[in-house]
mmCIF file of N, CA, C and O in Angstrom:
data_model
loop_
_atom_site.group_PDB
_atom_site.id
_atom_site.type_symbol
_atom_site.label_atom_id
_atom_site.label_comp_id
_atom_site.label_asym_id
_atom_site.label_seq_id
_atom_site.Cartn_x
_atom_site.Cartn_y
_atom_site.Cartn_z
ATOM 1 N N UNK A 155 9.384 22.604 -33.670
ATOM 2 C CA UNK A 155 8.749 21.331 -33.900
ATOM 3 C C UNK A 155 9.768 20.391 -34.512
ATOM 4 O O UNK A 155 10.726 20.822 -35.144
ATOM 5 N N UNK A 156 9.540 19.092 -34.307
ATOM 6 C CA UNK A 156 10.446 18.055 -34.813
ATOM 7 C C UNK A 156 9.641 17.069 -35.651
ATOM 8 O O UNK A 156 8.583 16.607 -35.232
ATOM 9 N N UNK A 157 10.169 16.724 -36.810
ATOM 10 C CA UNK A 157 9.545 15.744 -37.685
ATOM 11 C C UNK A 157 10.315 14.437 -37.606
ATOM 12 O O UNK A 157 11.541 14.441 -37.475
ATOM 13 N N UNK A 158 9.591 13.319 -37.686
ATOM 14 C CA UNK A 158 10.271 12.032 -37.634
ATOM 15 C C UNK A 158 9.526 10.986 -38.457
ATOM 16 O O UNK A 158 8.366 11.178 -38.826
ATOM 17 N N UNK A 159 10.235 9.898 -38.735
ATOM 18 C CA UNK A 159 9.644 8.715 -39.348
ATOM 19 C C UNK A 159 9.974 7.524 -38.473
ATOM 20 O O UNK A 159 11.020 7.501 -37.820
ATOM 21 N N UNK A 160 9.088 6.559 -38.454
ATOM 22 C CA UNK A 160 9.334 5.336 -37.710
ATOM 23 C C UNK A 160 9.360 4.180 -38.688
ATOM 24 O O UNK A 160 8.506 4.075 -39.579
ATOM 25 N N UNK A 161 10.358 3.319 -38.534
ATOM 26 C CA UNK A 161 10.437 2.113 -39.360
ATOM 27 C C UNK A 161 10.658 0.908 -38.456
ATOM 28 O O UNK A 161 11.108 1.036 -37.314
ATOM 29 N N UNK A 162 10.316 -0.247 -38.986
ATOM 30 C CA UNK A 162 10.465 -1.503 -38.239
ATOM 31 C C UNK A 162 11.185 -2.534 -39.097
ATOM 32 O O UNK A 162 10.917 -2.645 -40.297
ATOM 33 N N UNK A 163 12.051 -3.298 -38.459
ATOM 34 C CA UNK A 163 12.717 -4.415 -39.128
ATOM 35 C C UNK A 163 11.804 -5.633 -39.183
ATOM 36 O O UNK A 163 11.859 -6.415 -40.124
ATOM 37 N N UNK A 164 10.975 -5.795 -38.144
ATOM 38 C CA UNK A 164 10.060 -6.932 -38.041
ATOM 39 C C UNK A 164 8.700 -6.435 -37.549
ATOM 40 O O UNK A 164 8.603 -5.367 -36.975
ATOM 41 N N UNK A 165 7.676 -7.265 -37.740
ATOM 42 C CA UNK A 165 6.337 -6.960 -37.229
ATOM 43 C C UNK A 165 5.876 -8.132 -36.385
ATOM 44 O O UNK A 165 5.060 -8.947 -36.802
ATOM 45 N N UNK A 166 6.453 -8.229 -35.187
ATOM 46 C CA UNK A 166 6.160 -9.345 -34.299
ATOM 47 C C UNK A 166 4.732 -9.291 -33.778
ATOM 48 O O UNK A 166 4.137 -10.307 -33.470
ATOM 49 N N UNK A 167 4.132 -8.098 -33.718
ATOM 50 C CA UNK A 167 2.784 -7.931 -33.187
ATOM 51 C C UNK A 167 1.713 -8.609 -34.007
ATOM 52 O O UNK A 167 0.632 -8.888 -33.526
ATOM 53 N N UNK A 168 1.988 -8.856 -35.275
ATOM 54 C CA UNK A 168 1.014 -9.556 -36.110
ATOM 55 C C UNK A 168 -0.183 -8.701 -36.456
ATOM 56 O O UNK A 168 -0.100 -7.489 -36.547
ATOM 57 N N UNK A 169 -1.318 -9.346 -36.615
ATOM 58 C CA UNK A 169 -2.514 -8.654 -37.069
ATOM 59 C C UNK A 169 -3.038 -7.680 -36.038
ATOM 60 O O UNK A 169 -3.018 -7.928 -34.846
ATOM 61 N N UNK A 170 -3.526 -6.558 -36.551
ATOM 62 C CA UNK A 170 -4.161 -5.552 -35.710
ATOM 63 C C UNK A 170 -5.664 -5.802 -35.707
ATOM 64 O O UNK A 170 -6.172 -6.638 -36.454
ATOM 65 N N UNK A 171 -6.387 -5.061 -34.898
ATOM 66 C CA UNK A 171 -7.823 -5.281 -34.768
ATOM 67 C C UNK A 171 -8.573 -5.061 -36.078
ATOM 68 O O UNK A 171 -9.633 -5.644 -36.286
ATOM 69 N N UNK A 172 -8.029 -4.235 -36.984
ATOM 70 C CA UNK A 172 -8.707 -3.999 -38.255
ATOM 71 C C UNK A 172 -8.308 -5.024 -39.319
ATOM 72 O O UNK A 172 -8.671 -4.897 -40.479
ATOM 73 N N UNK A 173 -7.538 -6.052 -38.914
ATOM 74 C CA UNK A 173 -7.132 -7.082 -39.849
ATOM 75 C C UNK A 173 -5.857 -6.755 -40.606
ATOM 76 O O UNK A 173 -5.365 -7.549 -41.382
ATOM 77 N N UNK A 174 -5.295 -5.580 -40.369
ATOM 78 C CA UNK A 174 -4.097 -5.179 -41.089
ATOM 79 C C UNK A 174 -2.840 -5.413 -40.280
ATOM 80 O O UNK A 174 -2.872 -5.882 -39.148
ATOM 81 N N UNK A 175 -1.719 -5.137 -40.896
ATOM 82 C CA UNK A 175 -0.423 -5.241 -40.249
ATOM 83 C C UNK A 175 0.267 -3.899 -40.384
ATOM 84 O O UNK A 175 0.107 -3.214 -41.383
ATOM 85 N N UNK A 176 1.050 -3.512 -39.395
ATOM 86 C CA UNK A 176 1.854 -2.316 -39.585
ATOM 87 C C UNK A 176 3.034 -2.628 -40.478
ATOM 88 O O UNK A 176 3.536 -1.774 -41.183
ATOM 89 N N UNK A 177 3.483 -3.870 -40.487
ATOM 90 C CA UNK A 177 4.497 -4.306 -41.420
ATOM 91 C C UNK A 177 5.896 -3.847 -41.075
ATOM 92 O O UNK A 177 6.203 -3.504 -39.939
ATOM 93 N N UNK A 178 6.744 -3.864 -42.097
ATOM 94 C CA UNK A 178 8.146 -3.496 -41.926
ATOM 95 C C UNK A 178 8.475 -2.317 -42.834
ATOM 96 O O UNK A 178 7.669 -1.926 -43.678
ATOM 97 N N UNK A 179 9.678 -1.789 -42.647
ATOM 98 C CA UNK A 179 10.059 -0.589 -43.376
ATOM 99 C C UNK A 179 9.414 0.625 -42.726
ATOM 100 O O UNK A 179 9.033 0.598 -41.553
ATOM 101 N N UNK A 180 9.244 1.685 -43.481
ATOM 102 C CA UNK A 180 8.615 2.900 -42.942
ATOM 103 C C UNK A 180 7.142 2.623 -42.670
ATOM 104 O O UNK A 180 6.407 2.211 -43.561
ATOM 105 N N UNK A 181 6.718 2.840 -41.402
ATOM 106 C CA UNK A 181 5.332 2.565 -41.041
ATOM 107 C C UNK A 181 4.561 3.799 -40.585
ATOM 108 O O UNK A 181 3.339 3.772 -40.546
ATOM 109 N N UNK A 182 5.264 4.886 -40.214
ATOM 110 C CA UNK A 182 4.536 6.106 -39.870
ATOM 111 C C UNK A 182 5.423 7.333 -39.969
ATOM 112 O O UNK A 182 6.642 7.248 -39.978
ATOM 113 N N UNK A 183 4.751 8.484 -40.057
ATOM 114 C CA UNK A 183 5.391 9.798 -40.029
ATOM 115 C C UNK A 183 4.815 10.542 -38.835
ATOM 116 O O UNK A 183 3.651 10.345 -38.477
ATOM 117 N N UNK A 184 5.629 11.387 -38.212
ATOM 118 C CA UNK A 184 5.140 12.087 -37.034
ATOM 119 C C UNK A 184 5.740 13.463 -36.865
ATOM 120 O O UNK A 184 6.726 13.821 -37.509
ATOM 121 N N UNK A 185 5.118 14.206 -35.973
ATOM 122 C CA UNK A 185 5.607 15.533 -35.606
ATOM 123 C C UNK A 185 5.439 15.702 -34.105
ATOM 124 O O UNK A 185 4.431 15.282 -33.527
ATOM 125 N N UNK A 186 6.452 16.282 -33.475
ATOM 126 C CA UNK A 186 6.379 16.645 -32.069
ATOM 127 C C UNK A 186 6.330 18.162 -32.022
ATOM 128 O O UNK A 186 7.266 18.836 -32.458
ATOM 129 N N UNK A 187 5.239 18.708 -31.524
ATOM 130 C CA UNK A 187 5.075 20.155 -31.442
ATOM 131 C C UNK A 187 5.824 20.710 -30.238
ATOM 132 O O UNK A 187 6.224 19.964 -29.344
ATOM 133 N N UNK A 188 6.005 22.023 -30.222
ATOM 134 C CA UNK A 188 6.812 22.664 -29.170
ATOM 135 C C UNK A 188 6.260 22.417 -27.773
ATOM 136 O O UNK A 188 7.007 22.442 -26.798
ATOM 137 N N UNK A 189 4.955 22.135 -27.642
ATOM 138 C CA UNK A 189 4.387 21.849 -26.313
ATOM 139 C C UNK A 189 4.470 20.367 -25.960
ATOM 140 O O UNK A 189 3.975 19.939 -24.930
ATOM 141 N N UNK A 190 5.078 19.561 -26.839
ATOM 142 C CA UNK A 190 5.234 18.131 -26.586
ATOM 143 C C UNK A 190 4.182 17.254 -27.236
ATOM 144 O O UNK A 190 4.382 16.041 -27.376
ATOM 145 N N UNK A 191 3.043 17.846 -27.626
ATOM 146 C CA UNK A 191 2.011 17.059 -28.289
ATOM 147 C C UNK A 191 2.612 16.379 -29.515
ATOM 148 O O UNK A 191 3.343 17.001 -30.283
ATOM 149 N N UNK A 192 2.299 15.105 -29.683
ATOM 150 C CA UNK A 192 2.858 14.322 -30.778
ATOM 151 C C UNK A 192 1.722 13.790 -31.637
ATOM 152 O O UNK A 192 0.767 13.208 -31.127
ATOM 153 N N UNK A 193 1.831 14.018 -32.937
ATOM 154 C CA UNK A 193 0.829 13.553 -33.887
ATOM 155 C C UNK A 193 1.523 12.607 -34.856
ATOM 156 O O UNK A 193 2.580 12.935 -35.396
ATOM 157 N N UNK A 194 0.917 11.435 -35.050
ATOM 158 C CA UNK A 194 1.491 10.457 -35.976
ATOM 159 C C UNK A 194 0.447 10.062 -37.008
ATOM 160 O O UNK A 194 -0.752 10.059 -36.745
ATOM 161 N N UNK A 195 0.941 9.764 -38.193
ATOM 162 C CA UNK A 195 0.080 9.285 -39.276
ATOM 163 C C UNK A 195 0.696 8.007 -39.816
ATOM 164 O O UNK A 195 1.826 7.994 -40.281
ATOM 165 N N UNK A 196 -0.058 6.926 -39.700
ATOM 166 C CA UNK A 196 0.406 5.640 -40.184
ATOM 167 C C UNK A 196 0.513 5.688 -41.695
ATOM 168 O O UNK A 196 -0.334 6.264 -42.374
ATOM 169 N N UNK A 197 1.554 5.101 -42.218
ATOM 170 C CA UNK A 197 1.825 5.092 -43.658
ATOM 171 C C UNK A 197 2.108 3.660 -44.084
ATOM 172 O O UNK A 197 3.229 3.300 -44.409
ATOM 173 N N UNK A 198 1.087 2.837 -44.035
ATOM 174 C CA UNK A 198 1.228 1.417 -44.322
ATOM 175 C C UNK A 198 0.597 1.132 -45.681
ATOM 176 O O UNK A 198 -0.562 1.474 -45.919
ATOM 177 N N UNK A 199 1.366 0.518 -46.573
ATOM 178 C CA UNK A 199 0.893 0.233 -47.925
ATOM 179 C C UNK A 199 -0.380 -0.602 -47.897
ATOM 180 O O UNK A 199 -0.548 -1.474 -47.048
ATOM 181 N N UNK A 200 -1.262 -0.324 -48.824
ATOM 182 C CA UNK A 200 -2.505 -1.084 -49.028
ATOM 183 C C UNK A 200 -3.476 -1.007 -47.860
ATOM 184 O O UNK A 200 -4.314 -1.889 -47.701
ATOM 185 N N UNK A 201 -3.351 0.016 -47.029
ATOM 186 C CA UNK A 201 -4.297 0.225 -45.929
ATOM 187 C C UNK A 201 -4.647 1.698 -45.868
ATOM 188 O O UNK A 201 -3.859 2.546 -46.256
ATOM 189 N N UNK A 202 -5.842 1.977 -45.365
ATOM 190 C CA UNK A 202 -6.184 3.382 -45.169
ATOM 191 C C UNK A 202 -5.353 3.906 -43.998
ATOM 192 O O UNK A 202 -5.208 3.231 -42.976
ATOM 193 N N UNK A 203 -4.781 5.061 -44.173
ATOM 194 C CA UNK A 203 -3.935 5.644 -43.126
ATOM 195 C C UNK A 203 -4.798 6.233 -42.024
ATOM 196 O O UNK A 203 -5.922 6.667 -42.252
ATOM 197 N N UNK A 204 -4.272 6.228 -40.826
ATOM 198 C CA UNK A 204 -4.979 6.831 -39.707
ATOM 199 C C UNK A 204 -4.034 7.773 -38.981
ATOM 200 O O UNK A 204 -2.814 7.638 -39.066
ATOM 201 N N UNK A 205 -4.618 8.718 -38.271
ATOM 202 C CA UNK A 205 -3.859 9.731 -37.548
ATOM 203 C C UNK A 205 -4.187 9.614 -36.070
ATOM 204 O O UNK A 205 -5.339 9.405 -35.703
ATOM 205 N N UNK A 206 -3.153 9.738 -35.226
ATOM 206 C CA UNK A 206 -3.352 9.656 -33.782
ATOM 207 C C UNK A 206 -2.623 10.816 -33.111
ATOM 208 O O UNK A 206 -1.570 11.245 -33.573
ATOM 209 N N UNK A 207 -3.200 11.297 -32.014
ATOM 210 C CA UNK A 207 -2.613 12.390 -31.244
ATOM 211 C C UNK A 207 -2.265 11.869 -29.862
ATOM 212 O O UNK A 207 -3.092 11.240 -29.197
ATOM 213 N N UNK A 208 -1.024 12.133 -29.434
ATOM 214 C CA UNK A 208 -0.523 11.712 -28.120
ATOM 215 C C UNK A 208 -0.176 12.959 -27.317
ATOM 216 O O UNK A 208 0.256 13.967 -27.872
ATOM 217 N N UNK A 209 -0.337 12.884 -26.004
ATOM 218 C CA UNK A 209 -0.005 14.018 -25.130
ATOM 219 C C UNK A 209 1.481 14.344 -25.144
ATOM 220 O O UNK A 209 1.866 15.482 -24.898
ATOM 221 N N UNK A 210 2.313 13.335 -25.418
ATOM 222 C CA UNK A 210 3.763 13.550 -25.421
ATOM 223 C C UNK A 210 4.430 12.533 -26.327
ATOM 224 O O UNK A 210 3.869 11.465 -26.606
ATOM 225 N N UNK A 211 5.651 12.841 -26.743
ATOM 226 C CA UNK A 211 6.432 11.881 -27.525
ATOM 227 C C UNK A 211 6.724 10.640 -26.675
ATOM 228 O O UNK A 211 6.671 9.521 -27.174
ATOM 229 N N UNK A 212 7.006 10.848 -25.406
ATOM 230 C CA UNK A 212 7.317 9.736 -24.510
ATOM 231 C C UNK A 212 6.157 8.740 -24.422
ATOM 232 O O UNK A 212 6.384 7.527 -24.404
ATOM 233 N N UNK A 213 4.928 9.254 -24.375
ATOM 234 C CA UNK A 213 3.758 8.364 -24.328
ATOM 235 C C UNK A 213 3.647 7.558 -25.624
ATOM 236 O O UNK A 213 3.395 6.349 -25.589
ATOM 237 N N UNK A 214 3.830 8.216 -26.750
ATOM 238 C CA UNK A 214 3.820 7.521 -28.036
ATOM 239 C C UNK A 214 4.907 6.448 -28.089
ATOM 240 O O UNK A 214 4.651 5.298 -28.431
ATOM 241 N N UNK A 215 6.147 6.836 -27.747
ATOM 242 C CA UNK A 215 7.286 5.914 -27.832
ATOM 243 C C UNK A 215 7.122 4.743 -26.879
ATOM 244 O O UNK A 215 7.472 3.603 -27.216
ATOM 245 N N UNK A 216 6.587 4.986 -25.694
ATOM 246 C CA UNK A 216 6.376 3.897 -24.734
ATOM 247 C C UNK A 216 5.477 2.823 -25.347
ATOM 248 O O UNK A 216 5.747 1.630 -25.240
ATOM 249 N N UNK A 217 4.425 3.256 -25.999
ATOM 250 C CA UNK A 217 3.443 2.320 -26.547
ATOM 251 C C UNK A 217 3.918 1.660 -27.835
ATOM 252 O O UNK A 217 3.731 0.460 -28.031
ATOM 253 N N UNK A 218 4.522 2.420 -28.752
ATOM 254 C CA UNK A 218 4.835 1.898 -30.087
ATOM 255 C C UNK A 218 6.290 1.498 -30.294
ATOM 256 O O UNK A 218 6.594 0.822 -31.276
ATOM 257 N N UNK A 219 7.186 1.918 -29.404
ATOM 258 C CA UNK A 219 8.595 1.574 -29.570
ATOM 259 C C UNK A 219 9.068 0.683 -28.422
ATOM 260 O O UNK A 219 9.537 -0.435 -28.645
ATOM 261 N N UNK A 220 8.931 1.157 -27.200
ATOM 262 C CA UNK A 220 9.502 0.476 -26.039
ATOM 263 C C UNK A 220 8.853 -0.871 -25.724
ATOM 264 O O UNK A 220 9.526 -1.791 -25.255
ATOM 265 N N UNK A 221 7.557 -1.006 -25.973
ATOM 266 C CA UNK A 221 6.847 -2.236 -25.598
ATOM 267 C C UNK A 221 7.214 -3.441 -26.461
ATOM 268 O O UNK A 221 6.969 -4.573 -26.061
ATOM 269 N N UNK A 222 7.776 -3.225 -27.642
ATOM 270 C CA UNK A 222 8.122 -4.331 -28.537
ATOM 271 C C UNK A 222 9.532 -4.164 -29.099
ATOM 272 O O UNK A 222 9.713 -3.925 -30.296
ATOM 273 N N UNK A 223 10.539 -4.308 -28.239
ATOM 274 C CA UNK A 223 11.915 -4.150 -28.731
ATOM 275 C C UNK A 223 12.285 -5.178 -29.800
ATOM 276 O O UNK A 223 13.161 -4.924 -30.629
ATOM 277 N N UNK A 224 11.587 -6.307 -29.811
ATOM 278 C CA UNK A 224 11.879 -7.345 -30.795
ATOM 279 C C UNK A 224 11.552 -6.923 -32.239
ATOM 280 O O UNK A 224 11.987 -7.550 -33.193
ATOM 281 N N UNK A 225 10.787 -5.837 -32.403
ATOM 282 C CA UNK A 225 10.464 -5.353 -33.748
ATOM 283 C C UNK A 225 11.621 -4.613 -34.409
ATOM 284 O O UNK A 225 11.576 -4.359 -35.605
ATOM 285 N N UNK A 226 12.632 -4.235 -33.646
ATOM 286 C CA UNK A 226 13.726 -3.475 -34.236
ATOM 287 C C UNK A 226 13.257 -2.122 -34.750
ATOM 288 O O UNK A 226 13.623 -1.687 -35.835
ATOM 289 N N UNK A 227 12.431 -1.458 -33.952
ATOM 290 C CA UNK A 227 11.860 -0.170 -34.348
ATOM 291 C C UNK A 227 12.911 0.924 -34.277
ATOM 292 O O UNK A 227 13.657 1.017 -33.312
ATOM 293 N N UNK A 228 12.933 1.761 -35.323
ATOM 294 C CA UNK A 228 13.869 2.887 -35.383
ATOM 295 C C UNK A 228 13.107 4.178 -35.623
ATOM 296 O O UNK A 228 12.169 4.204 -36.430
ATOM 297 N N UNK A 229 13.527 5.218 -34.930
ATOM 298 C CA UNK A 229 13.008 6.566 -35.156
ATOM 299 C C UNK A 229 14.093 7.354 -35.869
ATOM 300 O O UNK A 229 15.237 7.393 -35.424
ATOM 301 N N UNK A 230 13.726 7.974 -36.980
ATOM 302 C CA UNK A 230 14.659 8.836 -37.701
ATOM 303 C C UNK A 230 14.116 10.250 -37.635
ATOM 304 O O UNK A 230 13.023 10.533 -38.133
ATOM 305 N N UNK A 231 14.870 11.135 -37.000
ATOM 306 C CA UNK A 231 14.479 12.538 -36.907
ATOM 307 C C UNK A 231 14.816 13.223 -38.222
ATOM 308 O O UNK A 231 15.943 13.156 -38.699
ATOM 309 N N UNK A 232 13.830 13.854 -38.825
ATOM 310 C CA UNK A 232 13.954 14.427 -40.162
ATOM 311 C C UNK A 232 14.353 15.898 -40.115
ATOM 312 O O UNK A 232 15.184 16.344 -40.883
ATOM 313 N N UNK A 233 13.762 16.645 -39.202
ATOM 314 C CA UNK A 233 13.954 18.088 -39.210
ATOM 315 C C UNK A 233 13.573 18.637 -37.841
ATOM 316 O O UNK A 233 12.635 18.171 -37.229
ATOM 317 N N UNK A 234 14.298 19.625 -37.423
ATOM 318 C CA UNK A 234 13.914 20.348 -36.210
ATOM 319 C C UNK A 234 13.859 21.813 -36.527
ATOM 320 O O UNK A 234 14.805 22.401 -37.039
ATOM 321 N N UNK A 235 12.703 22.428 -36.308
ATOM 322 C CA UNK A 235 12.520 23.854 -36.539
ATOM 323 C C UNK A 235 12.764 24.571 -35.228
ATOM 324 O O UNK A 235 11.949 24.534 -34.334
ATOM 325 N N UNK A 236 13.920 25.204 -35.110
ATOM 326 C CA UNK A 236 14.292 25.839 -33.846
ATOM 327 C C UNK A 236 13.637 27.205 -33.654
ATOM 328 O O UNK A 236 13.829 27.838 -32.619
ATOM 329 N N UNK A 237 12.830 27.651 -34.607
ATOM 330 C CA UNK A 237 12.188 28.953 -34.454
ATOM 331 C C UNK A 237 10.996 28.899 -33.529
ATOM 332 O O UNK A 237 10.462 29.924 -33.146
ATOM 333 N N UNK A 238 10.545 27.697 -33.142
ATOM 334 C CA UNK A 238 9.388 27.569 -32.239
ATOM 335 C C UNK A 238 9.813 27.483 -30.815
ATOM 336 O O UNK A 238 10.572 26.830 -30.339
#
């Protein structure tokens, strides 16, 4: 499994449907399991965190990273457990 964090330099997307912003800096933590399933947990200050499950890392990245290159989104890989 692989652990990662996502951060953003900008939040061009603006307000979300719940009235909040994902903001800048570290905005979520995630894990990619050995079968590719990706689970992310939003870590946005002053908001209730939510958890989402994606079929693959690529599906997650397409939606949250690739669609808004203007946000300056970065993925930092924290750890890879090669025993799985």
